[in-house]
Short mmCIF file of C-alpha atoms and ligand atoms in Angstrom, two decimals:
data_model
loop_
_atom_site.label_atom_id
_atom_site.label_comp_id
_atom_site.label_asym_id
_atom_site.label_seq_id
_atom_site.Cartn_x
_atom_site.Cartn_y
_atom_site.Cartn_z
CA MET A 84 112.46 127.67 95.89
CA TYR A 85 112.19 126.29 92.36
CA ARG A 86 109.99 128.25 89.95
CA GLU A 87 106.55 126.84 89.16
CA ARG A 88 106.32 124.75 86.03
CA ASP A 89 103.75 122.34 84.67
CA ILE A 90 104.37 118.80 85.91
CA SER A 91 100.83 117.55 85.38
CA ILE A 92 100.01 114.19 83.84
CA ASP A 93 97.04 112.23 82.66
CA PHE A 94 96.50 109.03 84.65
CA LEU A 95 93.72 106.76 83.40
CA GLY A 96 91.82 109.80 82.13
CA ILE A 97 92.28 111.74 85.38
CA ARG A 98 94.30 114.96 85.34
CA LEU A 99 96.89 114.97 88.14
CA ASP A 100 98.70 118.25 88.87
CA SER A 101 101.81 116.14 89.60
CA PRO A 102 102.47 112.40 89.42
CA PHE A 103 102.60 112.16 93.23
CA ILE A 104 99.73 110.78 95.29
CA LEU A 105 99.24 109.56 98.86
CA SER A 106 98.74 105.81 99.08
CA ALA A 107 96.22 103.91 101.18
CA ALA A 108 97.65 104.15 104.70
CA PRO A 109 97.35 105.99 108.05
CA SER A 110 97.97 109.32 106.27
CA THR A 111 94.66 108.90 104.43
CA ASP A 112 92.71 107.25 107.25
CA GLU A 113 91.18 110.40 108.74
CA LEU A 114 89.26 113.02 106.80
CA GLU A 115 91.38 115.78 108.31
CA LEU A 116 94.65 114.08 107.26
CA ALA A 117 93.52 113.50 103.69
CA TYR A 118 92.34 117.11 103.59
CA ASP A 119 95.67 118.46 104.88
CA GLY A 120 97.65 116.29 102.46
CA LEU A 121 95.72 117.60 99.48
CA LYS A 122 95.94 121.17 100.76
CA GLU A 123 99.72 120.80 101.08
CA GLY A 124 99.87 119.93 97.37
CA TRP A 125 99.58 116.17 96.83
CA ALA A 126 97.83 115.44 93.54
CA GLY A 127 95.47 112.88 94.99
CA VAL A 128 94.73 110.37 97.71
CA ILE A 129 93.77 106.73 97.95
CA LEU A 130 91.79 106.48 101.18
CA LYS A 131 92.89 103.60 103.41
CA THR A 132 91.30 100.26 102.54
CA THR A 133 87.70 99.98 103.67
CA SER A 134 85.27 97.09 103.94
CA VAL A 135 81.57 96.37 104.45
CA GLU A 136 80.04 97.13 107.84
CA GLU A 137 79.91 93.47 108.94
CA ASN A 138 83.65 92.94 108.49
CA PRO A 139 85.57 92.85 111.81
CA VAL A 140 88.91 94.75 111.87
CA PRO A 141 90.81 93.65 115.01
CA LEU A 142 93.62 96.23 115.10
CA LYS A 143 96.50 95.69 117.56
CA TYR A 144 98.99 98.21 118.99
CA PRO A 145 101.90 98.95 118.91
CA MET A 146 101.89 98.21 115.20
CA MET A 147 105.22 99.63 113.98
CA SER A 148 108.82 98.55 114.06
CA SER A 149 111.78 99.59 111.91
CA PHE A 150 115.28 98.64 110.94
CA GLY A 151 118.29 100.44 109.54
CA PRO A 152 121.85 101.50 110.27
CA GLN A 153 122.40 103.79 113.23
CA SER A 154 122.66 106.83 111.00
CA ARG A 155 119.24 106.26 109.51
CA LYS A 156 116.84 104.27 111.62
CA VAL A 157 113.96 103.90 109.24
CA THR A 158 115.56 102.26 106.22
CA GLY A 159 112.62 99.91 106.33
CA LEU A 160 109.37 100.31 108.26
CA GLY A 161 107.33 97.31 109.33
CA ASN A 162 103.71 97.40 110.37
CA ILE A 163 101.09 94.97 111.60
CA ASP A 164 98.28 97.35 110.71
CA LEU A 165 95.20 96.01 108.98
CA ILE A 166 92.72 97.75 106.76
CA SER A 167 90.85 100.78 108.07
CA GLN A 168 88.68 100.53 111.15
CA TYR A 169 86.27 102.79 109.24
CA HIS A 170 83.72 100.96 107.16
CA ILE A 171 82.21 102.01 103.88
CA ASP A 172 79.46 104.15 105.47
CA VAL A 173 82.15 106.52 106.79
CA ILE A 174 84.25 106.41 103.63
CA GLU A 175 81.30 107.33 101.40
CA LYS A 176 80.87 110.56 103.37
CA ARG A 177 84.61 111.31 103.22
CA VAL A 178 84.75 110.85 99.47
CA LYS A 179 81.84 113.28 99.04
CA ALA A 180 83.41 115.85 101.39
CA LEU A 181 86.86 115.65 99.77
CA LYS A 182 85.42 115.86 96.27
CA GLU A 183 83.51 118.99 97.25
CA SER A 184 86.59 120.67 98.75
CA PHE A 185 89.01 119.50 96.06
CA PRO A 186 87.11 119.03 92.78
CA HIS A 187 90.37 119.04 90.79
CA LYS A 188 92.27 116.51 92.90
CA MET A 189 92.08 112.75 92.44
CA ILE A 190 89.97 111.21 95.19
CA GLY A 191 90.44 107.47 95.29
CA ALA A 192 89.45 104.79 97.75
CA SER A 193 90.80 101.35 98.48
CA ILE A 194 88.54 98.37 99.11
CA MET A 195 88.74 94.77 100.25
CA GLY A 196 85.94 92.22 100.36
CA ALA A 197 85.40 88.57 101.21
CA LYS A 198 82.79 87.72 98.58
CA LYS A 199 81.38 89.01 95.30
CA GLU A 200 78.49 90.93 96.91
CA ASP A 201 80.91 92.78 99.23
CA TRP A 202 83.28 93.80 96.45
CA GLN A 203 80.46 94.98 94.22
CA SER A 204 78.48 96.81 96.88
CA LEU A 205 81.65 98.63 97.98
CA VAL A 206 82.18 99.73 94.39
CA HIS A 207 78.55 100.84 93.87
CA ARG A 208 78.57 102.89 97.05
CA LEU A 209 81.88 104.57 96.24
CA LYS A 210 80.75 105.39 92.72
CA LYS A 211 77.59 107.00 94.09
CA ALA A 212 79.74 109.05 96.45
CA GLY A 213 81.68 110.41 93.45
CA VAL A 214 85.01 108.60 93.71
CA ASP A 215 87.48 109.17 90.82
CA ILE A 216 89.30 105.85 91.07
CA ILE A 217 88.98 102.59 92.99
CA GLU A 218 91.96 100.59 94.18
CA CYS A 219 91.51 96.97 95.28
CA SER A 220 93.79 95.60 97.95
CA PHE A 221 94.70 92.10 96.77
CA SER A 222 97.89 92.16 98.83
CA CYS A 223 97.60 93.07 102.50
CA PRO A 224 100.25 90.82 104.10
CA GLN A 225 98.45 90.66 107.46
CA GLY A 226 94.68 90.23 107.59
CA SER A 227 94.09 88.52 104.29
CA MET A 228 90.75 87.83 102.72
CA GLY A 229 92.20 85.70 99.95
CA GLU A 230 91.13 82.28 98.76
CA ALA A 231 92.82 80.46 101.64
CA PRO A 232 93.45 81.83 105.15
CA GLY A 233 96.75 83.72 105.33
CA ARG A 234 97.09 83.85 101.57
CA MET A 235 97.04 87.13 99.71
CA LEU A 236 94.43 87.32 96.98
CA ALA A 237 97.00 88.29 94.35
CA GLN A 238 98.96 85.11 95.09
CA SER A 239 96.28 83.24 93.16
CA VAL A 240 96.17 83.92 89.43
CA GLU A 241 92.63 82.51 89.14
CA ALA A 242 91.26 84.49 92.09
CA THR A 243 92.94 87.67 90.81
CA GLU A 244 91.23 87.38 87.44
CA LYS A 245 87.87 86.48 88.96
CA VAL A 246 87.74 89.24 91.57
CA ALA A 247 89.16 91.88 89.21
CA GLY A 248 86.29 90.91 86.88
CA TRP A 249 83.67 91.36 89.62
CA VAL A 250 85.04 94.77 90.54
CA LYS A 251 85.28 96.03 86.98
CA GLU A 252 81.79 94.77 86.20
CA ALA A 253 80.45 96.93 89.03
CA ALA A 254 82.77 99.89 88.38
CA GLY A 255 81.79 100.46 84.74
CA ASP A 256 83.71 103.46 83.46
CA THR A 257 85.26 104.32 86.85
CA PRO A 258 88.95 103.31 86.65
CA VAL A 259 90.01 100.32 88.75
CA LEU A 260 93.53 99.60 90.04
CA ILE A 261 94.45 96.19 91.43
CA LYS A 262 97.12 96.42 94.15
CA ILE A 263 99.29 93.33 93.87
CA THR A 264 102.14 91.72 95.84
CA PRO A 265 105.63 91.00 94.46
CA GLN A 266 105.67 87.87 96.64
CA VAL A 267 104.61 85.47 93.86
CA THR A 268 106.33 82.96 91.60
CA ASP A 269 105.53 84.83 88.38
CA ILE A 270 104.47 88.46 88.56
CA VAL A 271 103.75 88.52 84.82
CA GLU A 272 101.09 85.82 85.19
CA VAL A 273 99.39 87.88 87.89
CA ALA A 274 99.53 91.03 85.77
CA ARG A 275 98.02 89.16 82.83
CA ALA A 276 95.22 87.93 85.11
CA VAL A 277 94.49 91.52 86.15
CA LYS A 278 94.26 92.49 82.51
CA ARG A 279 92.03 89.53 81.60
CA GLY A 280 89.79 90.50 84.52
CA GLY A 281 89.30 93.86 82.80
CA ALA A 282 90.84 96.16 85.44
CA ASP A 283 92.35 99.39 84.11
CA GLY A 284 95.67 99.26 85.92
CA ILE A 285 97.94 97.71 88.51
CA THR A 286 99.36 99.23 91.66
CA ALA A 287 102.81 97.68 91.95
CA SER A 288 103.14 96.86 94.69
CA ASN A 289 102.45 96.84 98.43
CA THR A 290 104.38 96.17 101.62
CA ILE A 291 106.37 92.91 101.65
CA PRO A 292 105.90 90.16 104.26
CA SER A 293 108.82 90.29 106.70
CA LEU A 294 110.00 89.68 110.25
CA LEU A 295 111.42 92.98 111.43
CA GLY A 296 113.77 91.77 114.13
CA LEU A 297 114.11 90.23 117.57
CA ASP A 298 115.23 91.29 121.00
CA ILE A 299 118.07 88.78 121.34
CA TYR A 300 117.90 88.84 125.16
CA THR A 301 114.19 88.03 125.47
CA PHE A 302 113.66 86.50 122.00
CA GLU A 303 110.57 88.63 121.53
CA PRO A 304 109.87 89.75 117.98
CA TYR A 305 109.47 93.43 117.05
CA PRO A 306 106.95 94.89 117.52
CA SER A 307 106.30 93.01 120.77
CA LEU A 308 102.78 92.95 122.15
CA PHE A 309 103.05 91.46 125.62
CA GLY A 310 105.94 89.31 124.44
CA LYS A 311 104.29 88.05 121.29
CA GLY A 312 104.61 89.30 117.75
CA GLY A 313 104.47 88.16 114.17
CA TYR A 314 105.16 89.03 110.59
CA SER A 315 105.06 92.65 109.46
CA GLY A 316 104.49 94.34 106.13
CA LEU A 317 107.77 96.02 105.13
CA SER A 318 107.72 99.41 103.41
CA GLY A 319 110.15 102.27 102.80
CA SER A 320 113.54 102.52 101.07
CA ALA A 321 114.41 98.88 101.86
CA ILE A 322 111.86 97.60 99.35
CA LYS A 323 112.56 100.02 96.50
CA PRO A 324 114.71 97.58 94.47
CA ILE A 325 111.97 94.93 94.70
CA THR A 326 109.36 97.41 93.53
CA LEU A 327 111.56 98.58 90.65
CA ARG A 328 111.94 95.03 89.43
CA THR A 329 108.23 94.33 89.83
CA ILE A 330 107.22 97.40 87.82
CA ALA A 331 109.83 96.69 85.13
CA GLU A 332 108.83 93.07 84.75
CA ILE A 333 105.16 93.94 84.37
CA ALA A 334 105.87 96.82 81.99
CA ARG A 335 108.12 94.67 79.78
CA ASN A 336 105.50 91.98 79.37
CA VAL A 337 101.99 93.36 79.80
CA ASP A 338 100.43 96.42 78.21
CA ILE A 339 98.68 97.88 81.24
CA VAL A 340 98.84 101.14 83.21
CA ILE A 341 100.95 100.94 86.38
CA SER A 342 100.86 103.02 89.54
CA GLY A 343 104.28 102.70 91.24
CA ASN A 344 104.25 102.09 94.99
CA GLY A 345 106.70 100.72 97.52
CA GLY A 346 109.96 102.30 98.61
CA ALA A 347 109.95 105.68 96.85
CA PHE A 348 111.52 108.17 99.27
CA ASN A 349 112.42 111.14 97.04
CA TRP A 350 111.85 112.53 93.56
CA LYS A 351 114.76 110.55 92.13
CA ASP A 352 113.18 107.28 93.25
CA ALA A 353 109.95 108.43 91.59
CA VAL A 354 111.80 109.12 88.34
CA GLU A 355 113.24 105.60 88.50
CA PHE A 356 109.76 104.10 89.06
CA MET A 357 108.46 106.01 86.04
CA ALA A 358 111.46 105.15 83.89
CA VAL A 359 110.70 101.44 84.31
CA GLY A 360 107.01 101.89 83.55
CA ALA A 361 105.00 103.60 86.29
CA GLY A 362 102.50 106.22 85.13
CA ASN A 363 102.40 107.85 88.56
CA VAL A 364 103.93 107.25 91.98
CA GLN A 365 102.34 106.67 95.37
CA PHE A 366 104.00 107.49 98.69
CA CYS A 367 103.28 106.26 102.20
CA THR A 368 106.36 105.88 104.44
CA LEU A 369 107.89 109.20 103.29
CA PRO A 370 104.95 111.40 104.35
CA MET A 371 104.42 109.28 107.49
CA HIS A 372 108.07 109.90 108.43
CA TYR A 373 108.72 113.47 107.30
CA GLY A 374 105.23 114.89 106.80
CA PHE A 375 102.99 116.06 103.99
CA ARG A 376 105.39 118.94 103.28
CA THR A 377 107.66 116.45 101.47
CA ILE A 378 105.48 117.05 98.42
CA ARG A 379 107.29 120.38 97.94
CA ASP A 380 110.66 118.67 97.45
CA LEU A 381 109.12 116.02 95.22
CA LYS A 382 107.55 118.62 92.94
CA SER A 383 110.47 121.01 92.75
CA GLY A 384 112.95 118.15 92.29
CA LEU A 385 110.95 116.71 89.43
CA ALA A 386 110.47 120.14 87.82
CA GLY A 387 114.21 120.80 87.90
CA TYR A 388 114.96 117.36 86.49
CA LEU A 389 112.51 117.79 83.60
CA ASP A 390 114.10 121.13 82.70
CA ALA A 391 117.64 119.74 82.96
CA MET A 392 116.74 116.78 80.76
CA GLY A 393 114.71 118.81 78.25
CA PHE A 394 111.53 116.78 78.89
CA LYS A 395 108.22 118.56 78.37
CA SER A 396 106.18 116.41 80.73
CA PRO A 397 106.67 113.68 83.36
CA ALA A 398 104.96 111.39 80.84
CA ASP A 399 108.17 111.61 78.74
CA ILE A 400 110.02 109.65 81.43
CA VAL A 401 107.64 106.68 81.44
CA LYS A 402 109.33 103.44 80.23
CA LYS A 403 112.52 105.34 79.26
CA ALA A 404 114.79 102.73 80.88
CA LEU A 405 113.07 99.57 79.65
CA LYS A 406 115.15 99.36 76.47
CA ASN A 407 118.26 98.80 78.63
CA ILE A 408 116.91 95.98 80.80
CA TYR A 409 117.78 92.47 79.65
CA SER A 410 117.97 88.93 80.96
CA HIS A 411 121.38 87.74 82.23
CA GLU A 412 122.06 85.76 79.05
CA GLU A 413 121.51 88.86 76.92
CA ILE A 414 123.75 91.18 78.96
CA PRO A 415 127.15 91.75 77.24
CA ALA A 416 130.42 90.61 78.82
CA PRO A 417 132.97 93.44 78.52
CA LYS A 418 136.51 93.22 79.87
CA THR A 419 136.19 95.15 83.13
CA ARG A 420 138.78 96.58 85.50
CA ALA A 421 138.65 98.85 88.55
CA GLN A 422 140.20 102.28 88.10
CA LEU A 423 141.13 104.90 90.67
CA ILE A 424 140.08 108.51 90.27
CA GLU A 425 143.24 109.70 92.01
CA GLU A 426 142.15 113.20 92.97
CA LYS A 427 139.02 112.01 94.78
CA CYS A 428 140.69 109.35 96.96
CA VAL A 429 141.07 110.24 100.65
CA GLY A 430 143.19 107.20 101.48
CA CYS A 431 140.79 105.53 103.89
CA GLY A 432 141.75 101.99 102.85
CA LEU A 433 138.22 100.59 102.76
CA CYS A 434 138.62 99.38 99.17
CA TYR A 435 141.83 97.54 100.08
CA VAL A 436 140.13 95.62 102.91
CA ALA A 437 137.07 94.76 100.80
CA CYS A 438 139.16 93.50 97.90
CA ARG A 439 141.49 91.59 100.20
CA ASP A 440 138.70 89.68 101.98
CA GLY A 441 135.77 89.90 99.55
CA GLY A 442 137.30 90.53 96.15
CA HIS A 443 140.30 89.09 94.33
CA ARG A 444 143.26 90.50 96.30
CA ALA A 445 143.86 92.86 93.40
CA ILE A 446 144.66 95.96 95.47
CA GLU A 447 148.01 96.75 96.99
CA TRP A 448 148.12 99.34 99.73
CA ARG A 449 150.67 102.10 99.49
CA SER A 450 150.81 102.78 103.22
CA GLY A 451 153.56 105.36 103.28
CA ASN A 452 155.25 103.55 106.18
CA VAL A 453 158.10 102.10 104.18
CA PRO A 454 161.14 104.40 103.89
CA GLY A 455 161.85 105.47 100.34
CA GLN A 456 158.43 104.43 99.04
CA ASP A 457 155.48 106.47 97.85
CA ASP A 458 153.74 107.87 100.95
CA SER A 459 150.44 108.75 99.33
CA ARG A 460 148.24 106.23 101.22
CA LYS A 461 146.44 105.20 98.07
CA PRO A 462 145.35 101.87 96.57
CA ALA A 463 147.20 100.42 93.59
CA PHE A 464 145.15 98.15 91.33
CA ASP A 465 146.64 95.01 89.75
CA GLU A 466 145.01 94.66 86.32
CA GLU A 467 146.04 91.01 86.05
CA LYS A 468 144.24 89.95 89.22
CA CYS A 469 141.18 92.24 88.95
CA PRO A 470 138.15 90.89 87.02
CA GLY A 471 136.21 94.08 87.81
CA CYS A 472 133.73 92.77 90.38
CA ALA A 473 133.04 96.35 91.64
CA MET A 474 133.11 95.50 95.35
CA CYS A 475 135.74 98.21 95.96
CA MET A 476 133.55 100.72 94.14
CA GLN A 477 130.63 99.88 96.44
CA VAL A 478 132.57 100.57 99.64
CA CYS A 479 134.46 103.71 98.58
CA PRO A 480 132.88 106.53 100.61
CA VAL A 481 133.90 109.25 98.14
CA ASP A 482 133.18 107.55 94.79
CA ALA A 483 136.87 107.49 93.90
CA ILE A 484 136.63 104.20 92.00
CA ARG A 485 135.00 103.54 88.66
CA MET A 486 134.84 100.51 86.41
CA LYS A 487 136.51 100.66 83.01
CA GLU A 488 134.56 98.50 80.54
CA GLN A 489 136.07 97.52 77.17
CA MET A 490 134.37 95.70 74.33
CA ASP A 491 134.56 95.65 70.52
CA GLY A 492 137.28 98.30 70.52
CA ARG A 493 135.13 100.64 72.57
CA CYS A 494 135.66 101.79 76.14
CA GLN A 495 133.26 103.22 78.69
CA TYR A 496 133.30 104.00 82.39
CA TYR A 497 130.66 102.81 84.82
CA GLU A 498 130.01 105.09 87.77
CA GLU A 499 126.88 105.01 89.90
CA VAL A 500 125.22 108.42 89.87
CA ARG A 501 122.63 108.60 92.65
C1 FMN B 747 100.90 101.54 108.67
C2 FMN B 747 100.55 101.20 107.26
C3 FMN B 747 99.23 100.87 106.92
C4 FMN B 747 98.90 100.54 105.61
N1 FMN B 747 97.60 100.26 105.30
C5 FMN B 747 97.26 99.94 104.01
C6 FMN B 747 95.92 99.68 103.64
O1 FMN B 747 94.99 99.77 104.44
N2 FMN B 747 95.67 99.33 102.35
C7 FMN B 747 96.65 99.23 101.41
O2 FMN B 747 96.37 98.92 100.26
N3 FMN B 747 97.94 99.51 101.73
C8 FMN B 747 98.26 99.85 102.99
N4 FMN B 747 99.57 100.14 103.31
C9 FMN B 747 100.62 100.04 102.27
C10 FMN B 747 100.91 101.40 101.63
O3 FMN B 747 99.80 101.90 100.94
C11 FMN B 747 102.08 101.26 100.62
O4 FMN B 747 101.66 100.40 99.59
C12 FMN B 747 103.34 100.70 101.26
O5 FMN B 747 103.57 101.33 102.49
C13 FMN B 747 104.57 100.85 100.35
O6 FMN B 747 104.86 102.17 100.02
P1 FMN B 747 105.97 103.08 100.78
O7 FMN B 747 107.26 102.33 100.75
O8 FMN B 747 105.94 104.38 100.05
O9 FMN B 747 105.48 103.21 102.19
C14 FMN B 747 99.91 100.52 104.61
C15 FMN B 747 101.22 100.87 104.95
C16 FMN B 747 101.55 101.21 106.25
C17 FMN B 747 102.97 101.61 106.57
S1 SF4 B 748 136.89 95.27 91.18
FE1 SF4 B 748 136.87 93.59 92.67
S2 SF4 B 748 138.75 92.48 92.25
FE2 SF4 B 748 138.97 94.43 91.20
S3 SF4 B 748 140.03 95.74 92.67
FE3 SF4 B 748 137.85 96.04 93.01
S4 SF4 B 748 137.27 94.57 94.62
FE4 SF4 B 748 139.28 93.96 93.82
S1 SF4 B 749 137.91 103.41 99.43
FE1 SF4 B 749 138.01 105.14 98.04
S2 SF4 B 749 138.83 106.80 99.27
FE2 SF4 B 749 139.21 104.92 100.40
S3 SF4 B 749 141.28 104.35 99.76
FE3 SF4 B 749 139.88 103.29 98.41
S4 SF4 B 749 139.68 104.65 96.63
FE4 SF4 B 749 140.58 105.84 98.27
#
């Protein structure tokens, strides 16, 4: 057990005892679950998206499917869930109850409306109930209430600005987050629209529209509901690289607070989200998969990292990596070659096969079968043929290959530390 240390942060004027909160999802869709999550140590919750009483929510089950290699089934989780079946009358009561039990935790709620009056009445009612922060779902990939049927609200720059404006007008000094989708032509335009609308921050992002898979013998999609299925919202580790890029691109171009969400599965992922610009990090698939207790690992991992790096607060990580992110034209072009770290190599031959059929045939295999020759079963790299593509490095199971980069008389080694 790691010793206690302060990992609190300020997020839009709200004190969070750690940067880690539970995002709008099944884990926050029952009072008891939200209560247990906060009791276990999460810094806050965003209650699952709610709507006005008149709004139908036709949920369908089963609503989950997943994909991943055999060793880890849930690399990505897909769902055809909608917003909460509980309308605002229930959520008002939950906000009050949670605020009473946890006055020092962040109690947030997510909303979705079809017209101005809905958005604004949802906000007024939540404010009266004592909510700390309001998140607006502009990006549910299934039951959309956007401008056009099937379109997510955040896919329209104009609608994003307009609706963000309505919500902020009603919210006054209560902070408002707009939850966007990365599935747009220009994420920066959307982020600018959120800012023009007056919202305080962006939740980047949400699940990503996907088709999880098919039974190739019946041709039914997963999940199959009496043989029929459709598109799912993809979450979990599979979408982390998309979220990282989305956060980075917003942070590089728009001065606005960001809540990172989508694919964080451990404290290291959270550090990456923060390093590209997130002020805090939301989790959904991780606690759904491994339980609320995962907060313990998140907190102790982050605490240890801060100590090891000499950072005083998690806030010191925010935007740390942005200075190293460039467009392709601006990235330097060093002379690069693959290099073996001899003592790590176990002689499996995976690098040889990958280079032979997916690289530049720059590896010779010292098989040990030829009398009188070296019998070490190790790869030998041909510097003339190798342009340093790094395919061999990606397949080596024991990280025995690194890239040697040379430029302007300087040399450095690229290894992926994860
Ligand atoms: C079953 C399920 C239901 C969800 N319901 C909502 C919702 O009602 N409102 C919302 O804004 N996001 C909803 N989400 C999206 C999550 O809040 C989160 O943005 C997404 O899962 C990505 O984060 P993760 O990779 O940590 O899971 C839901 C996600 C799942 C898996
Ligand atoms: S870097 Fe690419 S070309 Fe060079 S040895 Fe590795 S796989 Fe082959
Ligand atoms: S993949 Fe790695 S361990 Fe396997 S032979 Fe190549 S360098 Fe050695």
